[in-house]
Amino acid sequence: MKNLSIVLYFAGLIIAIVSAAHYTDTMTTKDIMLSPSFLIGMVMSIGGLIWWRSQIKTVQSDLLLEESEDSPHILITSITKELHDLVAKMQSYEREDWLNHLMRIQDEFIIRFNDQRHQLLNTMNAEEGSELMIKFSYGERMLNRAYSCSADGHHDEGLHLAPTALKSFEECLIILKK
Amino acid sequence: MSTITKPYRELTFAAIFLGIIQGIILNLAFVYASLKLGFSIGGSTVAAIMGYALLKGVLGKGTSIENNINQTIASGINTVGTGIVFTLPALFILNAGGEIQFDFNLVPFIIAGIAGAFLGVVVIVPLRKQMIELDRLRFPSGVAVTTIIRSGSEGDYSKAKLLAIGFAISAVWKLLMVSGWLEIPGILEHEEFNFGFGFIPQYMTPAIYLSLMNVAAGLLAGRGGLSFFFGGLIAWWVISPISVGLGWIPTGMDEVAMGGFIYGKMLRPLGIGVLIGGALMGTVMCFPAIKSALRSLANVASTSGAGTGRDEMPFWVLIAGGVAAVALFFTATYMMSGVTFFQAVLVAIVGPIWLALAALIVAQATGMTDISPMSGMALITVTIMMFLLDKNIAAAVVVGVAVCVAIGQGADMMQDLKTGFMLGGTPFKQQIVQFFVTWIGVVVAIGAVYILWQGGPNGQGGFGPGTDLPAPQAGVLVGIIKALKTGNIPMDKYMAGGLIGAVLSLAPWSGLGVLIGLAMYLPFSITLGYGVGCLIQMYLEKTKGKVFTEHKLVPFAAGLIIGEAITGIGHAAFEIFAK
């Protein structure tokens, strides 16, 4: 059913676009906007859009309930667990181990979360979703800075940033629990 | 916990000084190159490489984020030149052609340019969170610059090797293309491969732009850029044959002329409408994010980083900068002869509103595809302003200068902020340096344009058709202004396109309106090359995995972008000195 709504939306849009593209020297805005093909196309696309949007929340709520390892809230939980582990071990880490661990968090969790984030955001209130992503991005940027610091030879300063990043991801979990 | 032994360098005198010097040199060089060749080149990659060499190589103490500050300043000052070259020379050419009377008082243009430089930053700062943190726009050039900066500091040089391989392939390819050695009339011309071979009608523009930089932008965008590709397919492989089939094209045209008619009269104006409608609705849809961003700008405590100080530009600076820029906008317009007080007030209100929207459109388009629709925005600006200013061309161009400078700034700032995000830089430090130094670029670029104009016989006519500096971009604007004087404005296409763009942006796929509008506005050869890059990325991600694309494909694609950019600059310099 979701695919059908998308087909209806895009078919309507293509009809409207083709109709709007028609050019003659005397063509006016009214001629285009009130042409039957343009109106039919717009009605089809708006109808398809409403249908499409109404199905998204249901489908994605079901996906979130599946609790797969690619589920965005499972990924945020995994990031905080990994960062707890990183903070606990960081004093004993050599620079290379530290950089590798940071890169692993990036590869295995952060990139995957960013790919899957729409699943989560579409089920949240827009403002809460924005707050979540701003907190998440702050944590991610602190990890990026930690990596740059260590790679540039300022390893000690890099270590100081991990707890800040962890705090930010924990705040994401608090927003999710709301 | 370990103690910090020395501070991590970020906003330093060396970075600011080097950024300003590089910015001025790049600005002068690219103003000249744009007047000569008709295209402009972003300076971020050059600035990042030079920054690495000088900060780390010569001073021996540069850091990644210090280099990010350097390239932010350099590209900010350099980018201003693009906005100036696109607009101001048109006025000089129109004056020389007797179309208008222009007194060569450049003060209003400098004031307007400075207003645009301020407003470009003011408008874009609150959108950083929406575009970079929420929408996660790719900003391919920003990613390329990050790869350059990172490759210099990591102990593992595997990414640097891939960057170098990509660079070499792209540089050699670009040299082959510009040399013309591979050209075959009708098949491979002007860096475009025509694969119609008599089977696909030419009005469907069966051609691909053989730019590896363009393909690389698609490689970095992947699935996110696919709707741009589909937009091109709808435009050229659906609308175009239907238009021909239904007899909408005037009779007596050959297939190439039909393609030109479809592009100029139908797709391009409709695409501009879709772009604007899409961006407007996109802004409405992103309002919660913008609200959050504004709240976090106002709330210093919640956005201060550990040891990095303030995270975002203070809200009062944005407000004060915005008010000052609007006042400058008014002053610049009112200084032009023939402009009434009421008209200047109207322009000072409408101008910044349109400027904000145009900056948003260009930043979004650049973020998704690395392509800036500046000419379309300049067209709409001059259209609106000639209407408000009773067809006063010089005054309309003053506003055009401000808008083009601002949209260039906005897109450049966002690319640099993306680099900053990926390196862990502090946005506030990037924003504040860009805010306070890019006005330098306005003075340098306008000065350069004026001096070059005086380089002609009898102290004028130094550029324009028939000279060594043909100023092709200004020639486009001259054509637009002449068309506007005759009242030839495709309002029907803009309005219908705007409505379609709005419906596209209501879809749950982010940025659909802007991407499809941009695809209709651009020649299909560009969209196709980009789409090929997207499809390759998707195939590699499916077969080799996400980690492979992030660690192997990204540095390689970054190398392709840098290789073509640097070779393009070298070729431009060669063309200028050789002829």
PDB file of C-alpha atoms in Angstrom, chain B residues 248-351:
ATOM      1  CA  TRP B 248       4.577  21.888 -28.474  1.00  0.00           C
ATOM      2  CA  ILE B 249       7.825  22.791 -30.254  1.00  0.00           C
ATOM      3  CA  PRO B 250       7.735  25.348 -33.109  1.00  0.00           C
ATOM      4  CA  THR B 251       8.094  23.742 -36.510  1.00  0.00           C
ATOM      5  CA  GLY B 252      11.217  24.027 -38.628  1.00  0.00           C
ATOM      6  CA  MET B 253      13.724  23.327 -35.859  1.00  0.00           C
ATOM      7  CA  ASP B 254      16.352  20.584 -36.021  1.00  0.00           C
ATOM      8  CA  GLU B 255      16.760  18.257 -33.025  1.00  0.00           C
ATOM      9  CA  VAL B 256      19.561  20.290 -31.411  1.00  0.00           C
ATOM     10  CA  ALA B 257      17.537  23.517 -31.707  1.00  0.00           C
ATOM     11  CA  MET B 258      14.531  21.689 -30.222  1.00  0.00           C
ATOM     12  CA  GLY B 259      16.683  20.748 -27.225  1.00  0.00           C
ATOM     13  CA  GLY B 260      17.736  24.391 -26.854  1.00  0.00           C
ATOM     14  CA  PHE B 261      14.108  25.555 -27.030  1.00  0.00           C
ATOM     15  CA  ILE B 262      12.962  22.974 -24.460  1.00  0.00           C
ATOM     16  CA  TYR B 263      15.802  23.977 -22.122  1.00  0.00           C
ATOM     17  CA  GLY B 264      15.563  27.758 -22.479  1.00  0.00           C
ATOM     18  CA  LYS B 265      11.794  28.246 -22.654  1.00  0.00           C
ATOM     19  CA  MET B 266      10.466  25.316 -20.658  1.00  0.00           C
ATOM     20  CA  LEU B 267      12.791  23.423 -18.331  1.00  0.00           C
ATOM     21  CA  ARG B 268      15.111  26.156 -17.053  1.00  0.00           C
ATOM     22  CA  PRO B 269      12.435  28.667 -15.961  1.00  0.00           C
ATOM     23  CA  LEU B 270      10.286  25.860 -14.557  1.00  0.00           C
ATOM     24  CA  GLY B 271      13.343  24.516 -12.710  1.00  0.00           C
ATOM     25  CA  ILE B 272      13.990  27.933 -11.137  1.00  0.00           C
ATOM     26  CA  GLY B 273      10.377  28.009  -9.932  1.00  0.00           C
ATOM     27  CA  VAL B 274      10.641  24.466  -8.509  1.00  0.00           C
ATOM     28  CA  LEU B 275      13.919  25.408  -6.761  1.00  0.00           C
ATOM     29  CA  ILE B 276      12.371  28.455  -5.098  1.00  0.00           C
ATOM     30  CA  GLY B 277       9.097  26.749  -4.147  1.00  0.00           C
ATOM     31  CA  GLY B 278      11.005  23.709  -2.891  1.00  0.00           C
ATOM     32  CA  ALA B 279      13.361  25.791  -0.761  1.00  0.00           C
ATOM     33  CA  LEU B 280      10.504  27.863   0.703  1.00  0.00           C
ATOM     34  CA  MET B 281       8.496  24.806   1.710  1.00  0.00           C
ATOM     35  CA  GLY B 282      11.680  23.100   2.917  1.00  0.00           C
ATOM     36  CA  THR B 283      12.236  26.030   5.265  1.00  0.00           C
ATOM     37  CA  VAL B 284       8.695  25.773   6.589  1.00  0.00           C
ATOM     38  CA  MET B 285       9.145  22.022   7.137  1.00  0.00           C
ATOM     39  CA  CYS B 286      12.462  22.612   8.937  1.00  0.00           C
ATOM     40  CA  PHE B 287      11.047  25.273  11.206  1.00  0.00           C
ATOM     41  CA  PRO B 288      11.345  23.117  14.370  1.00  0.00           C
ATOM     42  CA  ALA B 289      15.041  22.587  13.615  1.00  0.00           C
ATOM     43  CA  ILE B 290      15.611  26.275  12.961  1.00  0.00           C
ATOM     44  CA  LYS B 291      13.777  27.078  16.194  1.00  0.00           C
ATOM     45  CA  SER B 292      16.036  24.676  18.091  1.00  0.00           C
ATOM     46  CA  ALA B 293      19.087  26.210  16.434  1.00  0.00           C
ATOM     47  CA  LEU B 294      18.032  29.724  17.386  1.00  0.00           C
ATOM     48  CA  ARG B 295      17.343  28.587  20.939  1.00  0.00           C
ATOM     49  CA  SER B 296      20.782  27.021  21.203  1.00  0.00           C
ATOM     50  CA  LEU B 297      22.361  30.207  19.814  1.00  0.00           C
ATOM     51  CA  ALA B 298      20.632  32.173  22.553  1.00  0.00           C
ATOM     52  CA  ASN B 299      21.537  29.637  25.240  1.00  0.00           C
ATOM     53  CA  VAL B 300      25.311  29.813  25.607  1.00  0.00           C
ATOM     54  CA  ALA B 301      25.533  27.446  28.552  1.00  0.00           C
ATOM     55  CA  SER B 302      24.131  24.453  26.734  1.00  0.00           C
ATOM     56  CA  THR B 303      26.354  24.839  23.696  1.00  0.00           C
ATOM     57  CA  SER B 304      29.740  25.463  25.255  1.00  0.00           C
ATOM     58  CA  GLY B 305      32.182  22.724  24.447  1.00  0.00           C
ATOM     59  CA  ALA B 306      34.682  21.178  26.816  1.00  0.00           C
ATOM     60  CA  GLY B 307      37.744  23.348  26.566  1.00  0.00           C
ATOM     61  CA  THR B 308      36.602  24.793  23.254  1.00  0.00           C
ATOM     62  CA  GLY B 309      34.763  27.814  24.663  1.00  0.00           C
ATOM     63  CA  ARG B 310      31.610  29.208  23.073  1.00  0.00           C
ATOM     64  CA  ASP B 311      30.186  26.952  20.388  1.00  0.00           C
ATOM     65  CA  GLU B 312      28.017  29.246  18.280  1.00  0.00           C
ATOM     66  CA  MET B 313      28.068  32.897  17.295  1.00  0.00           C
ATOM     67  CA  PRO B 314      26.282  35.052  19.926  1.00  0.00           C
ATOM     68  CA  PHE B 315      22.728  35.838  18.972  1.00  0.00           C
ATOM     69  CA  TRP B 316      23.245  39.562  19.511  1.00  0.00           C
ATOM     70  CA  VAL B 317      26.103  39.592  16.977  1.00  0.00           C
ATOM     71  CA  LEU B 318      23.770  38.065  14.390  1.00  0.00           C
ATOM     72  CA  ILE B 319      21.037  40.582  15.169  1.00  0.00           C
ATOM     73  CA  ALA B 320      23.452  43.540  15.184  1.00  0.00           C
ATOM     74  CA  GLY B 321      25.111  42.301  11.989  1.00  0.00           C
ATOM     75  CA  GLY B 322      21.750  41.833  10.320  1.00  0.00           C
ATOM     76  CA  VAL B 323      20.540  45.313  11.287  1.00  0.00           C
ATOM     77  CA  ALA B 324      23.814  46.910  10.161  1.00  0.00           C
ATOM     78  CA  ALA B 325      23.670  45.027   6.862  1.00  0.00           C
ATOM     79  CA  VAL B 326      20.072  46.128   6.210  1.00  0.00           C
ATOM     80  CA  ALA B 327      21.123  49.734   6.901  1.00  0.00           C
ATOM     81  CA  LEU B 328      24.002  49.318   4.441  1.00  0.00           C
ATOM     82  CA  PHE B 329      21.561  47.816   1.935  1.00  0.00           C
ATOM     83  CA  PHE B 330      19.357  50.896   2.242  1.00  0.00           C
ATOM     84  CA  THR B 331      22.315  53.301   2.008  1.00  0.00           C
ATOM     85  CA  ALA B 332      23.755  51.598  -1.086  1.00  0.00           C
ATOM     86  CA  THR B 333      20.397  51.659  -2.903  1.00  0.00           C
ATOM     87  CA  TYR B 334      19.533  55.234  -1.900  1.00  0.00           C
ATOM     88  CA  MET B 335      22.906  56.450  -3.165  1.00  0.00           C
ATOM     89  CA  MET B 336      22.018  55.383  -6.704  1.00  0.00           C
ATOM     90  CA  SER B 337      20.632  58.126  -8.877  1.00  0.00           C
ATOM     91  CA  GLY B 338      16.915  57.935  -9.618  1.00  0.00           C
ATOM     92  CA  VAL B 339      16.058  55.897  -6.491  1.00  0.00           C
ATOM     93  CA  THR B 340      13.445  57.452  -4.195  1.00  0.00           C
ATOM     94  CA  PHE B 341      13.452  57.147  -0.395  1.00  0.00           C
ATOM     95  CA  PHE B 342      10.391  54.888  -0.537  1.00  0.00           C
ATOM     96  CA  GLN B 343      12.008  52.603  -3.113  1.00  0.00           C
ATOM     97  CA  ALA B 344      15.187  52.355  -1.011  1.00  0.00           C
ATOM     98  CA  VAL B 345      13.128  51.396   2.064  1.00  0.00           C
ATOM     99  CA  LEU B 346      11.240  48.801   0.033  1.00  0.00           C
ATOM    100  CA  VAL B 347      14.481  47.325  -1.316  1.00  0.00           C
ATOM    101  CA  ALA B 348      16.002  47.286   2.186  1.00  0.00           C
ATOM    102  CA  ILE B 349      13.033  45.141   3.293  1.00  0.00           C
ATOM    103  CA  VAL B 350      12.479  42.884   0.268  1.00  0.00           C
ATOM    104  CA  GLY B 351      16.184  42.574  -0.642  1.00  0.00           C
TER     105      GLY B 351
END
